[in-house]
XYZ file of C-alpha atoms in Angstrom:
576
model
C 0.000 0.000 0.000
C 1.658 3.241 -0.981
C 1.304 6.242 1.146
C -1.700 7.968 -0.012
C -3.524 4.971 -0.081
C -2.676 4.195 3.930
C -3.994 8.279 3.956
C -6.856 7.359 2.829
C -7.317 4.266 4.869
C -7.013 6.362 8.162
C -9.697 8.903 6.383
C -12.110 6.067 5.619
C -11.880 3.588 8.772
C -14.468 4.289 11.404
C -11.457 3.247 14.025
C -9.252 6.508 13.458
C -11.265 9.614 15.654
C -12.588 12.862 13.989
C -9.114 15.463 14.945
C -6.974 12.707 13.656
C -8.918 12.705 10.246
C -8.819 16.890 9.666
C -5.461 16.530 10.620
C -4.546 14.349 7.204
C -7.583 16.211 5.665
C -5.577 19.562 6.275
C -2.167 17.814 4.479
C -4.073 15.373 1.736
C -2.284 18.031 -1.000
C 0.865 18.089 0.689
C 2.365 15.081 -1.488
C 6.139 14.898 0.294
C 4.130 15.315 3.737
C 1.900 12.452 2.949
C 5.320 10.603 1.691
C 7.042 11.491 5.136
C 4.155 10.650 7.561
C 3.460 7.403 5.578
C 6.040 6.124 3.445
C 7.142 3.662 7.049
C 5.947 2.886 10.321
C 7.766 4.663 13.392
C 10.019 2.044 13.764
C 10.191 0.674 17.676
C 14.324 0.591 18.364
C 16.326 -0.906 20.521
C 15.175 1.630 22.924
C 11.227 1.829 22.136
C 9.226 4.706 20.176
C 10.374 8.579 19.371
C 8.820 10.862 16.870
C 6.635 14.062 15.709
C 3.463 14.010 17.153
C 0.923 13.941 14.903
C -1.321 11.429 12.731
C 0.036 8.767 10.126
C 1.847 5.619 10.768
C 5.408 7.431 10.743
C 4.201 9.526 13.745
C 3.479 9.138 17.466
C -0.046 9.268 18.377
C -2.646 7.053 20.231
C -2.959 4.444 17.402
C 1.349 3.826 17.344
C 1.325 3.712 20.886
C -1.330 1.190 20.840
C 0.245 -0.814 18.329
C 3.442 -1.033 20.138
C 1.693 -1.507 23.493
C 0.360 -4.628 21.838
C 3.482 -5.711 20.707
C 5.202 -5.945 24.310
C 1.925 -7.231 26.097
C 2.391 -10.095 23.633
C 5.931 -10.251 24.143
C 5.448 -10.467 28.037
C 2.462 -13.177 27.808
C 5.308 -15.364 25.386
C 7.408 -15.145 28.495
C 4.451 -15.732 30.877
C 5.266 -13.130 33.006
C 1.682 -11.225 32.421
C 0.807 -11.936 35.960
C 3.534 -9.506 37.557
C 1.919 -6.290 35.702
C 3.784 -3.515 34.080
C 5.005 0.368 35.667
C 4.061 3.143 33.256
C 5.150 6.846 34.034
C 5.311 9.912 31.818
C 6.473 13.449 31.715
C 5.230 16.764 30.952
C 5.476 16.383 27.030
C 2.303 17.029 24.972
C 0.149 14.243 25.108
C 2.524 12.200 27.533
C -0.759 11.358 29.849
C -3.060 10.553 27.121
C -0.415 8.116 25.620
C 0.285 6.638 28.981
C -3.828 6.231 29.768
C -3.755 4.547 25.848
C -0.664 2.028 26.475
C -2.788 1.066 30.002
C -6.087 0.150 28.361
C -3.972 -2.235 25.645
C -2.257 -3.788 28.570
C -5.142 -4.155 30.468
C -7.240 -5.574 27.825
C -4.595 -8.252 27.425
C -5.078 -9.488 31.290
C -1.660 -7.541 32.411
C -2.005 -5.520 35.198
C -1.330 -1.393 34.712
C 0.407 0.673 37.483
C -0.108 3.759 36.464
C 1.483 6.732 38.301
C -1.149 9.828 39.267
C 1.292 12.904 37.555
C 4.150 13.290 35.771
C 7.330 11.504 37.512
C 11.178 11.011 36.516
C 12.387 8.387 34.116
C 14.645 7.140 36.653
C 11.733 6.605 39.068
C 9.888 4.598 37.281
C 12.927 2.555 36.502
C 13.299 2.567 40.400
C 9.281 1.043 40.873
C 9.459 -1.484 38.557
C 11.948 -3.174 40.300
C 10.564 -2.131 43.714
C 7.074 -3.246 42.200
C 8.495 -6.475 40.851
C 6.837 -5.687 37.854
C 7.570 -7.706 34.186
C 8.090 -4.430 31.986
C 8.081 -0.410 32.145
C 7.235 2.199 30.301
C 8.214 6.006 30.019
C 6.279 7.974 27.571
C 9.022 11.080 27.363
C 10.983 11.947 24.680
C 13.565 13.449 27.031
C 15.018 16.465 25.650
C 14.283 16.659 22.263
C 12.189 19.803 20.853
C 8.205 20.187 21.921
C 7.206 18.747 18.740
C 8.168 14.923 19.708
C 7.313 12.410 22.104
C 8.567 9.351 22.969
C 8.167 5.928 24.613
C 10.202 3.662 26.353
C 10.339 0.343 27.805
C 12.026 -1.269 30.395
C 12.860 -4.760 31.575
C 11.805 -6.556 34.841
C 15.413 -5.700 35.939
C 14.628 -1.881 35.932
C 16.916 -1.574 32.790
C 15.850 -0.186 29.379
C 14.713 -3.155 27.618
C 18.426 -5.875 26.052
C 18.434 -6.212 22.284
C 17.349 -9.317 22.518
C 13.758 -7.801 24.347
C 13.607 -5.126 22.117
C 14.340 -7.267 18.833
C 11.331 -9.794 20.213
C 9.165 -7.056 20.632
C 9.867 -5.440 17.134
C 8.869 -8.793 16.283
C 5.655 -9.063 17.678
C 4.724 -5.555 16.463
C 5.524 -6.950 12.784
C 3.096 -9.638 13.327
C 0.279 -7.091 13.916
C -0.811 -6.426 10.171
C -4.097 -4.558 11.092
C -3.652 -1.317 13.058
C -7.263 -1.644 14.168
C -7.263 -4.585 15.539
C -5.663 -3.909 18.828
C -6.921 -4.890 21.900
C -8.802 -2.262 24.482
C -10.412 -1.961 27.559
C -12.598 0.585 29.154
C -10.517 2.270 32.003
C -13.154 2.202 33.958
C -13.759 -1.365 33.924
C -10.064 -1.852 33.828
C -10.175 -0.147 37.022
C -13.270 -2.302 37.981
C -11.389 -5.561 37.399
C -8.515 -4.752 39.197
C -6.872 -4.549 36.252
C -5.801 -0.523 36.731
C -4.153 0.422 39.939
C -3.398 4.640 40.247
C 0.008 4.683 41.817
C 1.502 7.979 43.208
C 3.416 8.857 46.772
C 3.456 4.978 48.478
C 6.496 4.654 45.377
C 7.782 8.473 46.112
C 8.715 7.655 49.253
C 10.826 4.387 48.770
C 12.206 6.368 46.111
C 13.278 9.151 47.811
C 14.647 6.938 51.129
C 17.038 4.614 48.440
C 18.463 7.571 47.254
C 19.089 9.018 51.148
C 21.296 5.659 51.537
C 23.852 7.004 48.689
C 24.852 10.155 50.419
C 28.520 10.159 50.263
C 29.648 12.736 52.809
C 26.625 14.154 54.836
C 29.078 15.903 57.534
C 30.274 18.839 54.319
C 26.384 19.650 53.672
C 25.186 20.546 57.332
C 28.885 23.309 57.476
C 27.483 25.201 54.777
C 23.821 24.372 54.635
C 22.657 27.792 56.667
C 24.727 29.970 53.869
C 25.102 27.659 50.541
C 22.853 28.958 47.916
C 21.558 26.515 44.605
C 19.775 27.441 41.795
C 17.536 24.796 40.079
C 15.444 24.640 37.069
C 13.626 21.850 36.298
C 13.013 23.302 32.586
C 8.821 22.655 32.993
C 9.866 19.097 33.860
C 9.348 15.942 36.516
C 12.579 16.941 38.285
C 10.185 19.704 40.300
C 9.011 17.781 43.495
C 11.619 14.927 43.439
C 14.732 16.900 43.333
C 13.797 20.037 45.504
C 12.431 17.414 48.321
C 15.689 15.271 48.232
C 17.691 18.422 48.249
C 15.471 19.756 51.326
C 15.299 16.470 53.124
C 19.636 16.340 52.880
C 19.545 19.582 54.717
C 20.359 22.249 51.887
C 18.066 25.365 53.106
C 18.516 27.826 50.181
C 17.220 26.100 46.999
C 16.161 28.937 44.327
C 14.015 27.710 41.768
C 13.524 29.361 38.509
C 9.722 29.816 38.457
C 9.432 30.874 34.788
C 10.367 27.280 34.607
C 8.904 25.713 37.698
C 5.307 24.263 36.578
C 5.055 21.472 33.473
C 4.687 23.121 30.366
C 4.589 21.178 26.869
C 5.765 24.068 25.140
C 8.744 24.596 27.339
C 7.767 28.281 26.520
C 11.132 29.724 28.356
C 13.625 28.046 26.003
C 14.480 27.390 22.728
C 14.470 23.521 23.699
C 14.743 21.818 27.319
C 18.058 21.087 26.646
C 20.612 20.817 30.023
C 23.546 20.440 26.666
C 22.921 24.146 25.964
C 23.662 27.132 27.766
C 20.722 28.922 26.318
C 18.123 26.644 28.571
C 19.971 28.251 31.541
C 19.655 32.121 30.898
C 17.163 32.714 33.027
C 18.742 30.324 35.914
C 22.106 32.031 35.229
C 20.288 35.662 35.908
C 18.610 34.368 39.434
C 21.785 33.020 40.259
C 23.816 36.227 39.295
C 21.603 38.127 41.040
C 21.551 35.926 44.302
C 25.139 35.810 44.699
C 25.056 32.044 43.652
C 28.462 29.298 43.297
C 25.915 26.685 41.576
C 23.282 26.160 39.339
C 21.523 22.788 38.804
C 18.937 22.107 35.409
C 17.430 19.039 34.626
C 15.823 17.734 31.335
C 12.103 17.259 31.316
C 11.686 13.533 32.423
C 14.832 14.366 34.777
C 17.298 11.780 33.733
C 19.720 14.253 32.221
C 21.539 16.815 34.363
C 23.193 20.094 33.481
C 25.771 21.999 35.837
C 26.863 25.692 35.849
C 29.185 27.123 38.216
C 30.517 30.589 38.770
C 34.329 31.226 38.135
C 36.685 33.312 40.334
C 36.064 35.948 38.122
C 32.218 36.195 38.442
C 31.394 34.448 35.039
C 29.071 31.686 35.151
C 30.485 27.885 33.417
C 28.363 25.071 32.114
C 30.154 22.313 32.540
C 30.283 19.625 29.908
C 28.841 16.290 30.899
C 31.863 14.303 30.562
C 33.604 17.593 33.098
C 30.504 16.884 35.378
C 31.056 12.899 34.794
C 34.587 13.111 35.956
C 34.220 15.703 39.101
C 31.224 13.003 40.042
C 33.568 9.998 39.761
C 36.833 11.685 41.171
C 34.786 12.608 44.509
C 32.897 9.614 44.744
C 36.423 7.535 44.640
C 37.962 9.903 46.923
C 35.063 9.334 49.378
C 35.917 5.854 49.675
C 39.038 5.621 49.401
C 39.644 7.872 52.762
C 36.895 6.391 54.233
C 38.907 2.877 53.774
C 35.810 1.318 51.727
C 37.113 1.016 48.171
C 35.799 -2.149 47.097
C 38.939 -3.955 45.429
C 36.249 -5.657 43.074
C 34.622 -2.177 41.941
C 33.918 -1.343 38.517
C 32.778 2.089 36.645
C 31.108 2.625 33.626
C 31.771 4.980 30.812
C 30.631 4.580 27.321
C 32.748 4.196 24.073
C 32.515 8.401 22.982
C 32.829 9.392 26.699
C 36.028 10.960 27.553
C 39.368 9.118 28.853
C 40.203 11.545 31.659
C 37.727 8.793 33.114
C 40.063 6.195 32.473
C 42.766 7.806 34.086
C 40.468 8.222 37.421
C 40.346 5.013 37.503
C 43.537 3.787 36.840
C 44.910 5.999 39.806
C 41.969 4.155 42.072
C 42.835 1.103 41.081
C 39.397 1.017 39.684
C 38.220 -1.163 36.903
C 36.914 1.311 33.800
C 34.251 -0.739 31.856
C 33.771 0.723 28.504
C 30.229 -0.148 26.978
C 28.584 1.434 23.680
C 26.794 4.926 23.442
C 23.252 4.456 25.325
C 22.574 4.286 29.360
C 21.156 1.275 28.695
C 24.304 -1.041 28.633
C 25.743 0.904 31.511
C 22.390 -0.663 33.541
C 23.037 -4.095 32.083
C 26.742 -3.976 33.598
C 25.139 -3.566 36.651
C 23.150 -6.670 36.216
C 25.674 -8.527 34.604
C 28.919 -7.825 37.046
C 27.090 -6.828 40.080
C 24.240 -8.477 40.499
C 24.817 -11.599 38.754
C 28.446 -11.641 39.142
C 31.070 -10.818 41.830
C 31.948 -7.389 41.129
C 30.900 -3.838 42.995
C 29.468 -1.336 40.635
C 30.368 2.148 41.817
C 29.809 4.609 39.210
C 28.262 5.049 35.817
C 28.083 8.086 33.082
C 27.644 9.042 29.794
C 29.222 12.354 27.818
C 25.428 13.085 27.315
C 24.741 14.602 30.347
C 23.750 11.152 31.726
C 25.137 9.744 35.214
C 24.272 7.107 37.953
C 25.179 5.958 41.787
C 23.880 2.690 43.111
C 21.899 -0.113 41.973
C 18.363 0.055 42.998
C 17.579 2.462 39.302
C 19.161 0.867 36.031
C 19.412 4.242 33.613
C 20.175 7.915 34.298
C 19.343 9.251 37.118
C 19.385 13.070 37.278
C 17.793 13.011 41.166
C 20.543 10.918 42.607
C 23.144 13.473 40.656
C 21.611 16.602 41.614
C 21.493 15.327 45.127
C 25.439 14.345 44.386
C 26.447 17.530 42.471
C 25.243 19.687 45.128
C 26.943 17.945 48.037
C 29.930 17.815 46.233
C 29.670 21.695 45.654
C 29.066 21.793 49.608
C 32.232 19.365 50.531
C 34.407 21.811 48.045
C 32.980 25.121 49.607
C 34.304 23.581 53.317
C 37.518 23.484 51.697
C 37.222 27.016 50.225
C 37.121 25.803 46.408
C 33.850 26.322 43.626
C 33.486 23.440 41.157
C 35.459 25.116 38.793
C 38.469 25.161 41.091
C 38.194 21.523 41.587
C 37.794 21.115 37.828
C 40.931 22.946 37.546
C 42.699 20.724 40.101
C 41.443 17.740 38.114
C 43.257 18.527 34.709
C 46.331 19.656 37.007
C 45.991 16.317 38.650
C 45.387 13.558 35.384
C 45.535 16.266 32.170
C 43.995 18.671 30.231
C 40.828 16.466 28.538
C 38.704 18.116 26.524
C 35.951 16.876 23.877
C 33.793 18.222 21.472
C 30.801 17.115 18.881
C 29.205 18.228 15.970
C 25.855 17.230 15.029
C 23.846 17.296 11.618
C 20.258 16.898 11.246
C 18.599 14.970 8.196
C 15.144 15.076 8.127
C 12.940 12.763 6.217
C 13.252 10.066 4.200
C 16.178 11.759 2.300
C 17.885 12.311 5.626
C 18.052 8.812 6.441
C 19.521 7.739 3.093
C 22.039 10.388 3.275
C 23.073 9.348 6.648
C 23.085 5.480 5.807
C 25.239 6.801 2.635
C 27.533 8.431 4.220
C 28.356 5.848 7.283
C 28.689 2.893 4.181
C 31.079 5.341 2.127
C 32.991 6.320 5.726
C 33.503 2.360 6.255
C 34.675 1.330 2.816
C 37.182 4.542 2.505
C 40.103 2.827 4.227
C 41.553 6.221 5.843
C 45.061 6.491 7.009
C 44.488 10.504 7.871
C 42.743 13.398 8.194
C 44.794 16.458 7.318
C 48.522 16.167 8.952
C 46.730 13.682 11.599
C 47.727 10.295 10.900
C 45.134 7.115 12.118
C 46.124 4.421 13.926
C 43.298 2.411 13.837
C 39.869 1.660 13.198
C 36.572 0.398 15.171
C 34.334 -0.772 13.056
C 31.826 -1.540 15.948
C 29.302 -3.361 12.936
C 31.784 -5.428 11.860
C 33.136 -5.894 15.198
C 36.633 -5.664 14.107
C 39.591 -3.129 14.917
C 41.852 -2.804 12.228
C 45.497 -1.352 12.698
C 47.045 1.073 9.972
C 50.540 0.387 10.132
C 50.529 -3.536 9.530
C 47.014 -4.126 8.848
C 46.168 -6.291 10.921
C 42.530 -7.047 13.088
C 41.302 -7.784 16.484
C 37.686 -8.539 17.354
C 35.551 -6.343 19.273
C 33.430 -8.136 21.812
C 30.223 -5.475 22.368
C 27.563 -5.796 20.034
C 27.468 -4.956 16.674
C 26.439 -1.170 15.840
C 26.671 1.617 13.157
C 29.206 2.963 14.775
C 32.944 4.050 13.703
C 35.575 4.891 16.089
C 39.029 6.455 14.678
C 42.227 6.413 17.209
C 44.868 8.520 15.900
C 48.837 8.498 16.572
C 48.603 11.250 18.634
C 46.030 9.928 21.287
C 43.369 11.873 20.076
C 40.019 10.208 18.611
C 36.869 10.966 16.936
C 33.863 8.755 16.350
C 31.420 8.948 13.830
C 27.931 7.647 14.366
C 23.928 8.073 13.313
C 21.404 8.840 16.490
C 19.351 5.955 17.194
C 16.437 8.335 18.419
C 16.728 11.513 16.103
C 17.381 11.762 12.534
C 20.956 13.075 13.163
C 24.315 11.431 12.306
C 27.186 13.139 15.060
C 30.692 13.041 15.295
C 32.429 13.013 18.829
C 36.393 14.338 19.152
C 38.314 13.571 22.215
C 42.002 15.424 22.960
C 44.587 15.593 25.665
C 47.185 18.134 26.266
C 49.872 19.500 28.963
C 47.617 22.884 29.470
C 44.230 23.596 28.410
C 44.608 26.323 25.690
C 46.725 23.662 23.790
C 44.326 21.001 24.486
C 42.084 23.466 22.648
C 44.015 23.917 19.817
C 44.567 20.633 19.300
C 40.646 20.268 19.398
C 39.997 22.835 16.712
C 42.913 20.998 14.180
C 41.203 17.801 14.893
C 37.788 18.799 14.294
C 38.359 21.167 10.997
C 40.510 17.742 9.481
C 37.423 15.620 10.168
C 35.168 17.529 8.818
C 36.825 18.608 5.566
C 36.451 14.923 4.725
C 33.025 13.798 6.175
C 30.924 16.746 5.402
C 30.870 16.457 1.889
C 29.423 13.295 2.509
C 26.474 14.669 4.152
């Protein structure tokens, strides 16, 4: 069926609801539109659902999310786990509780029990309940910091983690087998809630929450010295980090928590900011104003389903910093090792976990701990499956997880992101570095001083459409079969070829095997220690490139950033 015929499918079918059919009425002329919200159906990935809102198979709306819904209820009955129930949460995107309320009825209509929480909470929390619920699955309909036009919606294993490949490639499976959009199974919420079928879940789950996360206070002693005088300022960007962050910040014993209320309340048009992005120093002007005008060392923002955090932090010369994730990462990591090491309770089994385009002043962290560095592919999602793998199925201690992406984690009762537990972290590191009469930046400082000056850097390109993915598949098939040896005076070493799951060494050509699992993802090491990696999102229709460098002092570091970067792309641009 080409695209205009599945148009007029939706237009005809008594299934598909009036606003849904003047939407396509209003774009029947609009021949590449039809094309782009038709020409495919919004593929489930290895991490679940995100896309436009809006009607037509290629978008998100109540009929895609029932169609996947369907898909993983059938996938959970094939394991016969439909009797443990499924966690959904969801944030404050447009349409997030109308999705969730859709997803509910499918899995209720299929005999699986619904928890559904009352209001918007954190991805990380609902990672938390479904393990503290002992649930089979999770969902989060979010589509985390993307622009207002998308939404999103992810699933989760019985472990807490975002669903293995092997979940998510069974589910994709069952969704294939559904051939008739309209044929999805629904119940009635309020017979759903009748049957028992439809529990409304809400502070019971708060509370655990917020009592695991008290347990992974690192050094509670710094916090009460300076809590009468410390000042934060926090900005949930119209997000779920609102109640759960300012309550474990209060409950620790900070007293002087500004909050940014321009950006306080949920708002699906995140109306303040160009997008609810903690990456981007423009989602912090207004936090960055409060804070200038309040005298204030540190400013905390996190993404709208709170499972990304972004740090500022004022310099000794009054200018306000945001830090990078992987600066953030590392300051997390350092003090956290630090902590234990004084405190004599450095596991000698412990592991962290970075992934493959997060920086290596991580690596060298570790090494001077005596800390095993795990290195797992981009996504939060194999971080969590360490966890399960080494620490709760094997014999190893996981301390400490991150991402360059703004994405970081402490202890094992969540399995993805957790911007609660590092706001709660971030500020009491602030408040053990103010007892010692240092900012953030001054122990970021003392960090490069200590292991180097690391610095990174990305560029990203959006593709839209159908055209955009073929130009990005293009490109990454071109990039693999090219067989570089340099990129302007810069000289390669070797090659990942994560898909191929080989590394392939310039100078005598020879290959090892790569053990994670096979991705579109290509990872250049150069003779000088630097590296870039190349690879397409697996949630937006962007392809990035990621550069790491190392230097003696920072503004070299940064020079040698700037050569690697305009090398790279003098090569791969033309190809996009």
């Amino acid at each position: 069926m080409d695209s205009m015929a599945k148009l007029n499918f939706w237009l005809e079918n008594d299934y598909f609801d009036q606003d849904t059919k003047n939407e396509l009425i209003s774009i029947k002329n609009d021949e590449k539109e039809v094309e782009d919200r038709f020409y495919k159906s919004l593929e489930f990935g290895t991490g679940g659902l995100r896309g436009i809102i809006g009607a037509g198979t290629n978008r998100i709306n109540i009929y895609t999310v029932r169609v996947a819904s369907q898909g993983l209820a059938n996938y959970i009955k094939s394991l016969g786990k439909q009797g443990k129930g499924i966690v959904i949460a969801y944030d404050s995107r447009f349409m997030s509780p109308e999705f969730s309320l859709e997803a509910a009825k499918v899995f209720c209509a299929n005999g699986i029990k619904a928890y559904l929480f009352d209001e918007l909470r954190p991805t990380p929390q609902l990672s938390f309940a479904v393990r503290y619920l002992k649930a089979s699955a999770g969902i989060v309909v979010t589509a985390s910091h993307n622009p207002k036009q998308y939404n999103g919606y992810k699933v989760y294993g019985e472990d807490g983690g975002q669903l293995s490949l092997d979940g998510s490639n069974a589910v994709i499976a069952e969704i294939n087998k559904i051939s008739d959009i309209t044929k999805v199974n629904i119940m009635d919420k309020e017979a759903a809630v009748e049957k028992g079928l439809l529990e409304i879940i809400g502070s019971k789950v708060d509370d655990a929450y917020i009592a695991m996360l008290k347990t992974l206070q690192v050094n509670k002693e710094a916090v009460a010295q300076v809590a009468d005088t410390f000042k934060i300022v926090y900005t949930p960007l119209h997000g779920a980090g609102n109640k759960p962050v300012r309550r474990i910040l209060s409950e620790n014993g900070f007293k002087n928590v500004l909050v940014v209320k321009e950006q306080e309340l949920p708002d699906s048009q995140f109306s303040t900011v160009k997008s609810p992005n903690p990456e981007e120093r423009s989602a912090f002007e207004l936090a960055i104003k409060l804070a200038s005008d309040n005298n204030v060392d540190l400013i905390i923002g996190t993404d709208p389903d709170s499972d990304r955090v972004g740090v500022v932090v004022r310099k000794n010369d009054g200018e306000y910093a945001v830090l990078t994730g992987n600066q953030t990462g590392c300051l997390l990591l350092e003090y956290i090792l630090t902590a234990m090491n004084e405190a004599g309770k450095l596991p000698k089994n412990g592991f962290a976990v970075k992934t493959i385009v997060t920086t290596e002043l991580s690596r060298e962290i570790a090494k001077y701990y005596d800390v095993e560095l795990v290195e797992v592919l981009t996504g939060f999602k194999f971080i969590g499956e360490q966890i399960m793998l080494r620490d709760e199925k094997g014999n190893q201690k996981y301390l400490f997880g991150f991402e360059e992406s703004y994405g970081y984690l402490a202890g094992t009762d969540v399995r993805d992101k957790d911007a609660v537990v590092a706001s709660m972290l971030i500020a009491e590191m602030a408040a053990y570095y103010k007892v010692k009469g240092m900012s953030l930046y001054d122990a970021l400082i003392k960090l490069f001083e200590k292991y180097g000056y690391f610095i990174e850097g990305i560029n990203s390109f959006t593709l839209e459409g159908k055209d955009g993915l073929m130009k990005i598949k293009s490109a990454m098939s071109t990039m693999r079969t090219a067989g570089y040896t340099g990129f302007g005076s810069l000289k390669v070493k070797a090659i990942r070829d994560y898909q191929n799951s080989k590394r392939f060494v310039v100078a005598d050509g020879s290959t090892e095997k790569i053990t994670l699992p096979e991705s579109d993802v290509l990872y250049f090491e150069m003779e000088d220690g630097s590296w870039f990696c190349v690879r397409p999102s697996g949630t937006e229709p962007k392809i990035k490139i990621y550069y790491g460098v190392s230097d003696k002092t920072l503004e070299l570091s940064q020079q040698r950033l700037e050569n690697l970067k305009n090398s790279v792309l003098e090569v791969i641009k033309p190809l996009l």
